[in-house]
Amino acid sequence: MVRPRRGAVLAGDPRERSAVHERLTEAVRRVTTETEHGGRAAGSASAALEEAIEEARRRYTRHRVEEALDRFRAGRVGTDRPTEAVEGIPALVEAAREHRIDTLLVRPDGPELDRETWVGARPDQVAARRSDARTLGVSDPTAVRADDALLRAAAVTAADVLVVPPPDEDDTDATDIPTGGLGALLRWTYETTPA
């Protein structure tokens, strides 16, 4: 299943909105919000339309984050199933090197965001330790914040990035958000090896 990564707001005349809505694919229809505000006539742009668009954006973003966190909780490392989600700097940099990050989850107040990581010229040259970066062939690794290195790797591989609100903002249980403030949903799973 292809999941749309954007939402849409459909505005205008009610009959035209209905006709357009009926022609949308099912995937687009699921992320489309209709509003009676707005239209093509002169002066139809309004504060009400702007408010409707902003509310649709907030609802869509909240839904995307909740859905991602549900998948993250379900996909955490388990001994009896393949890994679909990772957290912790070593696992995240490994996933970034292998271009496996589908969605990077970032909690802005996370304690590991500014943890030192090491990078080279290519975005997939990212390591938790300087010696690991040298093993990757980086002759002169540069120390950077973990969130910067992971955001760079995510951008180059067209991964989504979602900001996870702090626990007190939306009643999210602190144990359900990525450890250290960084986590990822993976593009493909892999079998964990027993320790």
Coordinates of C-alpha atoms in Angstrom, one line a residue:
M1 CA 0.0 0.0 0.0
V2 CA 1.3 3.4 -0.9
R3 CA 0.6 5.9 1.9
P4 CA 0.2 9.5 1.0
R5 CA 2.7 11.7 2.8
R6 CA 0.7 14.9 2.4
G7 CA -2.8 16.1 3.2
A8 CA -5.1 18.3 1.1
V9 CA -7.8 20.8 1.7
L10 CA -10.6 21.0 -0.9
A11 CA -12.4 24.3 -1.0
G12 CA -14.9 26.0 -3.3
D13 CA -18.5 25.6 -4.5
P14 CA -20.2 22.6 -2.8
R15 CA -21.2 21.0 -6.1
E16 CA -17.8 21.3 -7.6
R17 CA -16.1 20.1 -4.4
S18 CA -18.3 17.0 -4.4
A19 CA -17.5 16.3 -8.1
V20 CA -13.8 16.7 -7.5
H21 CA -13.9 14.6 -4.3
E22 CA -15.6 11.7 -6.1
R23 CA -12.8 11.6 -8.7
L24 CA -10.0 11.5 -6.1
T25 CA -8.2 8.2 -5.6
E26 CA -9.1 6.4 -2.3
A27 CA -5.6 7.2 -0.9
V28 CA -6.0 10.9 -1.6
R29 CA -9.6 11.0 -0.4
R30 CA -8.5 9.6 3.0
V31 CA -6.2 12.6 3.6
T32 CA -8.5 15.3 2.1
T33 CA -10.5 17.7 4.2
E34 CA -13.3 19.7 2.7
T35 CA -14.2 23.2 3.8
E36 CA -17.1 25.4 2.8
H37 CA -14.8 28.5 2.9
G38 CA -12.9 29.8 -0.1
G39 CA -13.4 29.6 -3.8
R40 CA -12.3 31.3 -7.0
A41 CA -14.5 34.3 -6.9
A42 CA -13.0 37.7 -6.0
G43 CA -12.8 38.2 -2.3
S44 CA -13.5 34.6 -1.5
A45 CA -10.2 34.2 0.3
S46 CA -10.9 34.7 4.0
A47 CA -9.6 34.3 7.5
A48 CA -12.1 31.4 7.9
L49 CA -10.4 29.6 5.0
E50 CA -7.0 30.2 6.5
E51 CA -8.3 28.9 9.9
A52 CA -9.8 25.8 8.2
I53 CA -6.5 25.1 6.4
E54 CA -4.5 25.5 9.7
E55 CA -6.9 23.2 11.6
A56 CA -6.7 20.5 8.8
R57 CA -2.9 20.7 8.9
R58 CA -2.9 20.3 12.7
R59 CA -5.2 17.3 12.6
Y60 CA -3.3 15.7 9.7
T61 CA 0.1 16.2 11.5
R62 CA -1.3 14.8 14.8
H63 CA -2.7 11.8 13.0
R64 CA 0.6 11.1 11.2
V65 CA 2.6 11.4 14.4
E66 CA 0.2 9.1 16.3
E67 CA 0.2 6.6 13.5
A68 CA 4.1 6.6 13.4
L69 CA 4.3 6.2 17.2
D70 CA 1.9 3.3 17.1
R71 CA 4.1 1.6 14.4
F72 CA 7.2 2.5 16.3
R73 CA 5.9 0.9 19.5
A74 CA 4.9 -2.2 17.6
G75 CA 8.1 -2.5 15.7
R76 CA 10.7 -2.1 18.5
V77 CA 13.3 -4.7 18.8
G78 CA 12.0 -8.0 19.9
T79 CA 13.6 -11.4 20.2
D80 CA 10.7 -13.2 18.5
R81 CA 10.2 -11.0 15.4
P82 CA 12.1 -8.9 12.8
T83 CA 13.0 -5.3 13.8
E84 CA 10.8 -2.6 12.2
A85 CA 11.9 0.3 14.3
V86 CA 15.1 1.4 16.0
E87 CA 16.2 3.8 18.7
G88 CA 19.5 4.7 20.2
I89 CA 22.4 6.4 18.3
P90 CA 24.3 3.2 17.3
A91 CA 21.2 1.6 15.8
L92 CA 20.2 4.8 14.1
V93 CA 23.5 5.5 12.5
E94 CA 23.7 2.0 11.2
A95 CA 20.2 2.4 9.7
A96 CA 21.3 5.7 8.2
R97 CA 24.4 4.2 6.6
E98 CA 22.3 1.5 5.0
H99 CA 19.6 3.9 3.8
R100 CA 17.0 2.0 5.8
I101 CA 15.3 5.0 7.6
D102 CA 11.8 5.5 6.2
T103 CA 10.6 7.9 8.9
L104 CA 12.9 9.7 11.4
L105 CA 11.2 10.5 14.7
V106 CA 12.7 13.5 16.5
R107 CA 11.6 14.8 19.9
P108 CA 13.1 18.3 20.2
D109 CA 13.7 18.0 23.9
G110 CA 15.4 14.6 23.6
P111 CA 18.7 14.3 25.6
E112 CA 20.6 12.5 22.8
L113 CA 20.0 15.0 20.0
D114 CA 23.2 16.8 20.7
R115 CA 25.2 13.6 21.3
E116 CA 28.5 13.6 19.3
T117 CA 28.5 11.6 16.1
W118 CA 31.1 11.5 13.3
V119 CA 30.5 12.2 9.6
G120 CA 32.3 12.2 6.3
A121 CA 31.6 14.0 3.0
R122 CA 28.8 11.6 2.0
P123 CA 25.5 11.6 4.1
D124 CA 25.8 7.8 4.6
Q125 CA 29.2 8.2 6.2
V126 CA 27.9 8.6 9.7
A127 CA 29.2 6.8 12.8
A128 CA 28.8 6.8 16.6
R129 CA 32.5 6.9 17.1
R130 CA 35.4 8.5 15.4
S131 CA 37.2 5.2 14.9
D132 CA 34.0 3.8 13.2
A133 CA 34.0 6.7 10.8
R134 CA 37.6 6.0 9.9
T135 CA 36.6 2.3 9.3
L136 CA 34.1 3.6 6.8
G137 CA 36.9 5.3 4.8
V138 CA 36.6 8.8 6.2
S139 CA 40.1 10.1 6.5
D140 CA 39.2 13.2 8.5
P141 CA 35.8 12.7 10.2
T142 CA 34.0 15.7 11.5
A143 CA 32.1 15.7 14.9
V144 CA 28.5 16.8 14.6
R145 CA 25.3 16.6 16.6
A146 CA 23.4 13.3 16.2
D147 CA 20.2 15.0 15.1
D148 CA 22.1 17.0 12.4
A149 CA 23.8 13.9 11.0
L150 CA 20.5 11.9 11.0
L151 CA 18.5 14.7 9.4
R152 CA 21.1 15.0 6.7
A153 CA 21.0 11.3 6.0
A154 CA 17.2 11.3 6.0
A155 CA 17.0 14.3 3.6
V156 CA 19.3 12.7 1.1
T157 CA 17.3 9.4 1.1
A158 CA 13.9 11.1 0.9
A159 CA 12.9 9.8 4.4
D160 CA 10.1 11.5 6.3
V161 CA 10.9 13.4 9.4
L162 CA 8.3 13.8 12.1
V163 CA 8.6 15.9 15.2
V164 CA 7.2 14.1 18.2
P165 CA 5.7 16.5 20.8
P166 CA 6.9 16.4 24.4
P167 CA 4.9 14.1 26.6
D168 CA 3.0 16.9 28.4
E169 CA 1.8 18.5 25.2
D170 CA -0.5 15.6 24.0
D171 CA -0.5 13.2 27.0
T172 CA 1.9 10.8 25.3
D173 CA 3.4 8.4 27.8
A174 CA 7.1 9.2 28.0
T175 CA 8.0 5.5 27.7
D176 CA 6.3 5.4 24.3
I177 CA 8.4 8.0 22.6
P178 CA 11.9 7.2 21.2
T179 CA 14.6 6.7 23.8
G180 CA 16.9 9.8 23.9
G181 CA 14.5 11.7 21.6
L182 CA 15.5 9.9 18.3
G183 CA 14.0 6.9 16.7
A184 CA 13.2 5.5 13.2
L185 CA 10.8 3.4 11.3
L186 CA 12.6 1.3 8.9
R187 CA 12.1 0.8 5.1
W188 CA 12.7 -2.9 5.5
T189 CA 13.0 -5.2 8.4
Y190 CA 15.8 -7.4 9.3
E191 CA 16.2 -10.3 11.7
T192 CA 17.9 -9.5 14.9
T193 CA 20.7 -11.8 16.0
P194 CA 20.6 -13.2 19.4
A195 CA 23.2 -11.7 21.8

